[in-house]
């Protein structure tokens, strides 16, 4: 089976978010896919068989992953296996991707609305910062802070963030050179900090769209690797766009 490592949401190698992409010759068991994901030890490994796409962290299967979907689409386009729109069948429904003339790959994802919530006990201490807003989406806790500089400088107690009772914690603020910035911590699924998180932008896009009065925006994720996510809110859908770079390809022998 063919196996790739792709840096997503970047046009430069060793930046953005790396994902492994495994093109399956036949259906595989969950335990085998989980073993491969643990072996790859990246935040996500995508497995594609026909149009069926699944995503695994080193510890668990997840129901939605943006950067590994982008990585999978990039593999199909760069190897010539696809040229036009591609539909993936996933646990989050049918996800459509397409490559634009400017080499941006656009993904049609479900929007994740954020509703205001109370501040969970211990959140301020775990973050080392005071939230100006706390809300929840169907997947994650969203925390707005006062500035891009505060988000960039966070050094949270990641283990303590696992107590908030969500897949992960999105920390965000208005941007200075982009519309908004974010970081994403997901210790509950084995990812202390994710470099660039497409699925988090399914919540960030409608949240900031309302705040800024705009449908199209650009978000920067301020991890050590960094990356840019172009977003467009379209009703109950969010269009996420980014570039990707293949850094490794090979053959899986087991």
Short mmCIF file of N, CA, C and O in Angstrom, two decimals, residues 51-160:
data_model
loop_
_atom_site.label_atom_id
_atom_site.label_comp_id
_atom_site.label_asym_id
_atom_site.label_seq_id
_atom_site.Cartn_x
_atom_site.Cartn_y
_atom_site.Cartn_z
N UNK A 51 -14.06 5.69 -1.89
CA UNK A 51 -14.35 7.07 -1.47
C UNK A 51 -14.49 7.18 0.05
O UNK A 51 -14.82 8.24 0.57
N UNK A 52 -14.22 6.09 0.76
CA UNK A 52 -14.36 6.07 2.22
C UNK A 52 -13.09 6.59 2.88
O UNK A 52 -11.99 6.05 2.66
N UNK A 53 -13.25 7.63 3.68
CA UNK A 53 -12.11 8.27 4.33
C UNK A 53 -12.30 8.25 5.84
O UNK A 53 -13.35 8.64 6.35
N UNK A 54 -11.26 7.79 6.56
CA UNK A 54 -11.29 7.76 8.02
C UNK A 54 -10.00 8.36 8.55
O UNK A 54 -8.95 8.33 7.87
N UNK A 55 -10.08 8.88 9.79
CA UNK A 55 -8.93 9.57 10.38
C UNK A 55 -8.65 9.01 11.78
O UNK A 55 -9.56 8.87 12.59
N UNK A 56 -7.38 8.79 12.08
CA UNK A 56 -6.97 8.28 13.39
C UNK A 56 -5.82 9.13 13.93
O UNK A 56 -4.84 9.41 13.21
N UNK A 57 -5.93 9.52 15.20
CA UNK A 57 -4.78 10.06 15.92
C UNK A 57 -3.96 8.86 16.40
O UNK A 57 -4.35 7.71 16.20
N UNK A 58 -2.82 9.08 17.06
CA UNK A 58 -2.09 7.93 17.61
C UNK A 58 -2.88 7.15 18.66
O UNK A 58 -2.51 6.02 18.98
N UNK A 59 -4.00 7.72 19.16
CA UNK A 59 -4.74 7.05 20.23
C UNK A 59 -6.16 6.66 19.85
O UNK A 59 -6.65 5.62 20.30
N UNK A 60 -6.86 7.48 19.04
CA UNK A 60 -8.29 7.23 18.79
C UNK A 60 -8.65 7.62 17.36
O UNK A 60 -7.95 8.38 16.69
N UNK A 61 -9.80 7.08 16.90
CA UNK A 61 -10.39 7.54 15.65
C UNK A 61 -11.19 8.81 15.93
O UNK A 61 -11.84 8.92 16.97
N UNK A 62 -11.17 9.77 15.00
CA UNK A 62 -11.93 11.01 15.15
C UNK A 62 -12.95 11.11 14.03
O UNK A 62 -12.84 10.45 12.99
N UNK A 63 -13.97 11.95 14.24
CA UNK A 63 -15.08 12.05 13.30
C UNK A 63 -14.89 13.14 12.26
O UNK A 63 -15.66 13.20 11.29
N UNK A 64 -13.91 14.01 12.44
CA UNK A 64 -13.69 15.09 11.48
C UNK A 64 -12.25 15.57 11.59
O UNK A 64 -11.77 15.82 12.68
N UNK A 65 -11.59 15.70 10.44
CA UNK A 65 -10.22 16.22 10.44
C UNK A 65 -9.98 16.98 9.15
O UNK A 65 -10.08 16.41 8.05
N UNK A 66 -9.67 18.25 9.27
CA UNK A 66 -9.46 19.08 8.10
C UNK A 66 -8.12 18.87 7.42
O UNK A 66 -8.04 18.68 6.21
N UNK A 67 -7.03 18.89 8.21
CA UNK A 67 -5.72 18.87 7.55
C UNK A 67 -5.42 17.53 6.91
O UNK A 67 -4.78 17.47 5.85
N UNK A 68 -5.92 16.43 7.49
CA UNK A 68 -5.70 15.13 6.87
C UNK A 68 -6.58 14.94 5.64
O UNK A 68 -6.22 14.20 4.71
N UNK A 69 -7.75 15.59 5.59
CA UNK A 69 -8.57 15.59 4.38
C UNK A 69 -7.87 16.37 3.28
O UNK A 69 -7.81 15.93 2.11
N UNK A 70 -7.33 17.53 3.62
CA UNK A 70 -6.56 18.32 2.66
C UNK A 70 -5.37 17.52 2.15
O UNK A 70 -5.09 17.50 0.95
N UNK A 71 -4.68 16.84 3.07
CA UNK A 71 -3.52 16.03 2.67
C UNK A 71 -3.93 14.91 1.72
O UNK A 71 -3.23 14.63 0.73
N UNK A 72 -5.06 14.26 2.00
CA UNK A 72 -5.53 13.17 1.13
C UNK A 72 -5.87 13.70 -0.25
O UNK A 72 -5.50 13.10 -1.28
N UNK A 73 -6.59 14.82 -0.31
CA UNK A 73 -6.92 15.41 -1.61
C UNK A 73 -5.66 15.79 -2.37
O UNK A 73 -5.56 15.57 -3.59
N UNK A 74 -4.69 16.36 -1.66
CA UNK A 74 -3.43 16.74 -2.31
C UNK A 74 -2.75 15.52 -2.92
O UNK A 74 -2.23 15.59 -4.05
N UNK A 75 -2.75 14.39 -2.21
CA UNK A 75 -2.15 13.16 -2.76
C UNK A 75 -2.87 12.75 -4.04
O UNK A 75 -2.23 12.40 -5.05
N UNK A 76 -4.19 12.77 -4.03
CA UNK A 76 -4.94 12.38 -5.22
C UNK A 76 -4.65 13.30 -6.39
O UNK A 76 -4.45 12.84 -7.53
N UNK A 77 -4.61 14.60 -6.15
CA UNK A 77 -4.34 15.54 -7.24
C UNK A 77 -2.89 15.45 -7.72
O UNK A 77 -2.62 15.47 -8.92
N UNK A 78 -1.95 15.34 -6.80
CA UNK A 78 -0.54 15.37 -7.19
C UNK A 78 -0.10 14.09 -7.88
O UNK A 78 0.86 14.10 -8.65
N UNK A 79 -0.78 12.97 -7.62
CA UNK A 79 -0.44 11.71 -8.28
C UNK A 79 -1.24 11.48 -9.55
O UNK A 79 -1.03 10.48 -10.23
N UNK A 80 -2.17 12.38 -9.86
CA UNK A 80 -2.98 12.23 -11.05
C UNK A 80 -4.17 11.32 -10.87
O UNK A 80 -4.88 11.01 -11.84
N UNK A 81 -4.43 10.87 -9.64
CA UNK A 81 -5.58 10.00 -9.40
C UNK A 81 -6.89 10.76 -9.47
O UNK A 81 -7.96 10.16 -9.59
N UNK A 82 -6.86 12.09 -9.36
CA UNK A 82 -8.05 12.93 -9.46
C UNK A 82 -7.65 14.25 -10.11
O UNK A 82 -6.50 14.67 -10.03
N UNK A 83 -8.64 14.89 -10.75
CA UNK A 83 -8.38 16.19 -11.34
C UNK A 83 -9.49 17.19 -11.01
O UNK A 83 -9.21 18.37 -10.84
N UNK A 84 -10.72 16.74 -10.91
CA UNK A 84 -11.83 17.61 -10.59
C UNK A 84 -12.30 17.42 -9.17
O UNK A 84 -11.55 16.95 -8.30
N UNK A 85 -13.56 17.77 -8.88
CA UNK A 85 -14.09 17.61 -7.52
C UNK A 85 -14.05 16.14 -7.07
O UNK A 85 -14.25 15.23 -7.87
N UNK A 86 -13.78 15.95 -5.78
CA UNK A 86 -13.74 14.62 -5.18
C UNK A 86 -14.67 14.61 -3.98
O UNK A 86 -14.69 15.56 -3.20
N UNK A 87 -15.45 13.55 -3.85
CA UNK A 87 -16.33 13.40 -2.69
C UNK A 87 -15.82 12.26 -1.81
O UNK A 87 -15.56 11.16 -2.31
N UNK A 88 -15.66 12.55 -0.52
CA UNK A 88 -15.26 11.55 0.46
C UNK A 88 -16.47 11.20 1.32
O UNK A 88 -17.19 12.09 1.80
N UNK A 89 -16.66 9.92 1.58
CA UNK A 89 -17.69 9.46 2.51
C UNK A 89 -17.04 9.30 3.87
O UNK A 89 -16.08 8.53 4.03
N UNK A 90 -17.54 10.04 4.87
CA UNK A 90 -16.89 10.09 6.18
C UNK A 90 -17.91 9.99 7.30
O UNK A 90 -19.12 10.05 7.07
N UNK A 91 -17.42 9.91 8.53
CA UNK A 91 -18.30 9.90 9.70
C UNK A 91 -19.02 11.22 9.87
O UNK A 91 -20.00 11.29 10.62
N UNK A 92 -18.57 12.28 9.20
CA UNK A 92 -19.24 13.58 9.25
C UNK A 92 -20.04 13.85 7.98
O UNK A 92 -20.33 15.00 7.65
N UNK A 93 -20.40 12.79 7.27
CA UNK A 93 -21.16 12.94 6.04
C UNK A 93 -20.25 13.04 4.83
O UNK A 93 -19.05 12.78 4.89
N UNK A 94 -20.83 13.42 3.70
CA UNK A 94 -20.06 13.57 2.46
C UNK A 94 -19.31 14.89 2.47
O UNK A 94 -19.90 15.95 2.67
N UNK A 95 -18.00 14.82 2.29
CA UNK A 95 -17.15 16.00 2.23
C UNK A 95 -16.62 16.15 0.81
O UNK A 95 -16.04 15.21 0.26
N UNK A 96 -16.84 17.31 0.21
CA UNK A 96 -16.42 17.56 -1.16
C UNK A 96 -15.19 18.45 -1.17
O UNK A 96 -15.12 19.45 -0.45
N UNK A 97 -14.21 18.07 -1.99
CA UNK A 97 -13.01 18.90 -2.15
C UNK A 97 -12.82 19.21 -3.62
O UNK A 97 -13.27 18.46 -4.49
N UNK A 98 -12.14 20.31 -3.90
CA UNK A 98 -11.86 20.70 -5.28
C UNK A 98 -10.58 21.51 -5.29
O UNK A 98 -10.27 22.22 -4.33
N UNK A 99 -9.83 21.41 -6.39
CA UNK A 99 -8.60 22.19 -6.53
C UNK A 99 -8.86 23.39 -7.42
O UNK A 99 -9.37 23.26 -8.53
N UNK A 100 -8.51 24.57 -6.91
CA UNK A 100 -8.73 25.81 -7.65
C UNK A 100 -7.54 26.08 -8.57
O UNK A 100 -6.48 25.47 -8.47
N UNK A 101 -7.70 27.05 -9.46
CA UNK A 101 -6.65 27.39 -10.41
C UNK A 101 -5.40 27.94 -9.73
O UNK A 101 -4.30 27.88 -10.29
N UNK A 102 -5.56 28.48 -8.51
CA UNK A 102 -4.40 29.02 -7.78
C UNK A 102 -3.77 27.98 -6.87
O UNK A 102 -2.99 28.31 -5.98
N UNK A 103 -4.11 26.69 -7.08
CA UNK A 103 -3.57 25.55 -6.33
C UNK A 103 -4.09 25.46 -4.90
O UNK A 103 -3.66 24.58 -4.15
N UNK A 104 -4.99 26.34 -4.51
CA UNK A 104 -5.67 26.15 -3.23
C UNK A 104 -6.65 24.99 -3.36
O UNK A 104 -7.38 24.89 -4.34
N UNK A 105 -6.63 24.10 -2.39
CA UNK A 105 -7.61 23.01 -2.34
C UNK A 105 -8.70 23.44 -1.37
O UNK A 105 -8.42 23.79 -0.22
N UNK A 106 -9.94 23.44 -1.84
CA UNK A 106 -11.08 23.88 -1.05
C UNK A 106 -11.88 22.68 -0.58
O UNK A 106 -12.16 21.76 -1.36
N UNK A 107 -12.26 22.70 0.71
CA UNK A 107 -13.02 21.61 1.31
C UNK A 107 -14.35 22.15 1.83
O UNK A 107 -14.38 23.20 2.48
N UNK A 108 -15.42 21.44 1.56
CA UNK A 108 -16.77 21.82 2.00
C UNK A 108 -17.10 21.02 3.25
O UNK A 108 -17.36 19.82 3.19
N UNK A 109 -17.08 21.70 4.42
CA UNK A 109 -17.25 21.05 5.72
C UNK A 109 -18.50 21.58 6.41
O UNK A 109 -18.96 22.68 6.13
N UNK A 110 -19.04 20.81 7.37
CA UNK A 110 -20.16 21.33 8.16
C UNK A 110 -19.70 22.40 9.14
O UNK A 110 -18.65 22.28 9.77
N UNK A 111 -20.49 23.47 9.23
CA UNK A 111 -20.20 24.52 10.22
C UNK A 111 -20.50 24.00 11.62
O UNK A 111 -21.42 23.19 11.81
N UNK A 112 -19.72 24.44 12.60
CA UNK A 112 -19.93 24.06 14.01
C UNK A 112 -20.24 25.34 14.79
O UNK A 112 -19.36 26.12 15.11
N UNK A 113 -21.53 25.55 15.05
CA UNK A 113 -21.94 26.75 15.76
C UNK A 113 -21.43 26.75 17.20
O UNK A 113 -21.37 25.71 17.85
N UNK A 114 -21.08 27.94 17.68
CA UNK A 114 -20.56 28.11 19.04
C UNK A 114 -21.61 28.83 19.87
O UNK A 114 -22.13 29.87 19.46
N UNK A 115 -21.95 28.28 21.02
CA UNK A 115 -22.87 28.93 21.95
C UNK A 115 -22.13 29.26 23.24
O UNK A 115 -21.28 28.49 23.70
N UNK A 116 -22.47 30.40 23.82
CA UNK A 116 -21.77 30.86 25.02
C UNK A 116 -21.96 29.88 26.16
O UNK A 116 -23.02 29.27 26.32
N UNK A 117 -20.91 29.71 26.96
CA UNK A 117 -20.92 28.76 28.07
C UNK A 117 -20.26 29.41 29.27
O UNK A 117 -19.57 30.43 29.15
N UNK A 118 -20.45 28.80 30.42
CA UNK A 118 -19.75 29.27 31.62
C UNK A 118 -18.29 28.85 31.55
O UNK A 118 -17.92 27.91 30.85
N UNK A 119 -17.47 29.56 32.28
CA UNK A 119 -16.04 29.25 32.30
C UNK A 119 -15.82 28.00 33.13
O UNK A 119 -16.14 27.98 34.33
N UNK A 120 -15.30 26.92 32.56
CA UNK A 120 -15.07 25.70 33.34
C UNK A 120 -14.09 25.95 34.49
O UNK A 120 -13.15 26.74 34.37
N UNK A 121 -14.33 25.26 35.57
CA UNK A 121 -13.44 25.38 36.72
C UNK A 121 -12.02 24.98 36.33
O UNK A 121 -11.79 23.95 35.70
N UNK A 122 -11.08 25.82 36.70
CA UNK A 122 -9.67 25.54 36.44
C UNK A 122 -9.17 25.96 35.07
O UNK A 122 -7.97 25.85 34.79
N UNK A 123 -10.06 26.51 34.22
CA UNK A 123 -9.63 26.86 32.86
C UNK A 123 -8.61 28.00 32.88
O UNK A 123 -7.58 27.92 32.20
N UNK A 124 -8.89 29.07 33.62
CA UNK A 124 -7.96 30.20 33.66
C UNK A 124 -6.59 29.78 34.14
O UNK A 124 -5.56 30.17 33.58
N UNK A 125 -6.56 28.96 35.18
CA UNK A 125 -5.27 28.51 35.72
C UNK A 125 -4.54 27.65 34.70
O UNK A 125 -3.32 27.77 34.52
N UNK A 126 -5.28 26.77 34.02
CA UNK A 126 -4.65 25.89 33.04
C UNK A 126 -4.09 26.67 31.86
O UNK A 126 -3.01 26.36 31.35
N UNK A 127 -4.82 27.72 31.43
CA UNK A 127 -4.35 28.53 30.30
C UNK A 127 -3.28 29.53 30.71
O UNK A 127 -2.42 29.89 29.91
N UNK A 128 -3.38 30.03 31.94
CA UNK A 128 -2.51 31.12 32.35
C UNK A 128 -2.94 32.43 31.73
O UNK A 128 -2.13 33.34 31.52
N UNK A 129 -4.25 32.55 31.42
CA UNK A 129 -4.79 33.77 30.81
C UNK A 129 -6.27 33.87 31.16
O UNK A 129 -6.92 32.86 31.46
N UNK A 130 -6.80 35.09 31.09
CA UNK A 130 -8.20 35.33 31.43
C UNK A 130 -9.04 35.40 30.17
O UNK A 130 -8.79 36.26 29.30
N UNK A 131 -10.04 34.55 30.01
CA UNK A 131 -10.88 34.58 28.81
C UNK A 131 -11.77 35.82 28.77
O UNK A 131 -12.26 36.28 29.80
N UNK A 132 -11.98 36.36 27.58
CA UNK A 132 -12.99 37.39 27.38
C UNK A 132 -14.31 36.79 26.90
O UNK A 132 -15.35 37.44 26.95
N UNK A 133 -14.27 35.53 26.44
CA UNK A 133 -15.46 34.81 26.01
C UNK A 133 -15.15 33.32 26.06
O UNK A 133 -14.04 32.89 25.72
N UNK A 134 -16.14 32.52 26.48
CA UNK A 134 -16.02 31.06 26.44
C UNK A 134 -17.30 30.50 25.83
O UNK A 134 -18.42 30.88 26.22
N UNK A 135 -17.15 29.65 24.84
CA UNK A 135 -18.30 29.00 24.21
C UNK A 135 -17.97 27.56 23.87
O UNK A 135 -16.82 27.12 23.99
N UNK A 136 -18.98 26.84 23.44
CA UNK A 136 -18.80 25.44 23.05
C UNK A 136 -19.41 25.21 21.68
O UNK A 136 -20.48 25.71 21.36
N UNK A 137 -18.71 24.40 20.88
CA UNK A 137 -19.27 23.85 19.66
C UNK A 137 -19.61 22.39 19.94
O UNK A 137 -19.46 21.91 21.07
N UNK A 138 -20.06 21.68 18.92
CA UNK A 138 -20.37 20.27 19.11
C UNK A 138 -19.14 19.46 19.47
O UNK A 138 -19.26 18.38 20.06
N UNK A 139 -17.96 19.97 19.13
CA UNK A 139 -16.73 19.22 19.38
C UNK A 139 -15.86 19.82 20.48
O UNK A 139 -15.30 19.09 21.29
N UNK A 140 -15.74 21.15 20.49
CA UNK A 140 -14.66 21.77 21.25
C UNK A 140 -15.14 22.93 22.13
O UNK A 140 -16.22 23.47 21.93
N UNK A 141 -14.27 23.30 23.06
CA UNK A 141 -14.42 24.54 23.82
C UNK A 141 -13.69 25.64 23.06
O UNK A 141 -12.56 25.43 22.60
N UNK A 142 -14.33 26.80 22.90
CA UNK A 142 -13.70 27.94 22.24
C UNK A 142 -13.50 29.05 23.27
O UNK A 142 -14.44 29.43 23.97
N UNK A 143 -12.27 29.54 23.34
CA UNK A 143 -11.90 30.56 24.33
C UNK A 143 -11.30 31.75 23.59
O UNK A 143 -10.28 31.61 22.90
N UNK A 144 -11.94 32.92 23.70
CA UNK A 144 -11.36 34.12 23.11
C UNK A 144 -10.54 34.85 24.16
O UNK A 144 -10.98 35.02 25.31
N UNK A 145 -9.34 35.30 23.75
CA UNK A 145 -8.47 36.09 24.61
C UNK A 145 -8.35 37.50 24.06
O UNK A 145 -8.88 37.82 23.00
N UNK A 146 -7.63 38.35 24.78
CA UNK A 146 -7.66 39.78 24.48
C UNK A 146 -6.84 40.19 23.27
O UNK A 146 -7.09 41.24 22.68
N UNK A 147 -5.83 39.38 22.86
CA UNK A 147 -4.98 39.83 21.77
C UNK A 147 -4.24 38.66 21.13
O UNK A 147 -4.10 37.58 21.71
N UNK A 148 -3.74 38.92 19.93
CA UNK A 148 -2.90 37.94 19.23
C UNK A 148 -1.65 37.64 20.05
O UNK A 148 -1.21 36.48 20.13
N UNK A 149 -1.08 38.65 20.67
CA UNK A 149 0.14 38.44 21.45
C UNK A 149 -0.10 37.49 22.62
O UNK A 149 0.76 36.65 22.94
N UNK A 150 -1.26 37.60 23.26
CA UNK A 150 -1.57 36.70 24.37
C UNK A 150 -1.70 35.27 23.88
O UNK A 150 -1.19 34.33 24.51
N UNK A 151 -2.37 35.08 22.75
CA UNK A 151 -2.52 33.73 22.18
C UNK A 151 -1.16 33.16 21.83
O UNK A 151 -0.84 32.01 22.14
N UNK A 152 -0.32 33.95 21.18
CA UNK A 152 1.00 33.49 20.76
C UNK A 152 1.86 33.10 21.97
O UNK A 152 2.62 32.13 21.91
N UNK A 153 1.75 33.84 23.06
CA UNK A 153 2.61 33.62 24.21
C UNK A 153 2.13 32.59 25.20
O UNK A 153 2.81 32.33 26.20
N UNK A 154 0.97 31.96 24.95
CA UNK A 154 0.45 30.98 25.90
C UNK A 154 1.41 29.82 26.12
O UNK A 154 2.01 29.29 25.18
N UNK A 155 1.54 29.41 27.39
CA UNK A 155 2.27 28.20 27.74
C UNK A 155 1.39 27.42 28.72
O UNK A 155 1.68 27.36 29.92
N UNK A 156 0.29 26.84 28.23
CA UNK A 156 -0.72 26.27 29.13
C UNK A 156 -0.28 24.96 29.76
O UNK A 156 0.65 24.28 29.28
N UNK A 157 -0.97 24.60 30.83
CA UNK A 157 -0.86 23.27 31.42
C UNK A 157 -1.78 22.37 30.59
O UNK A 157 -2.97 22.28 30.85
N UNK A 158 -1.22 21.72 29.57
CA UNK A 158 -2.03 20.98 28.61
C UNK A 158 -2.77 19.83 29.29
O UNK A 158 -3.94 19.56 28.98
N UNK A 159 -2.12 19.16 30.22
CA UNK A 159 -2.79 18.05 30.91
C UNK A 159 -4.03 18.54 31.65
O UNK A 159 -5.06 17.86 31.67
N UNK A 160 -3.95 19.73 32.25
CA UNK A 160 -5.10 20.26 32.97
C UNK A 160 -6.24 20.62 32.04
O UNK A 160 -7.41 20.60 32.43
#
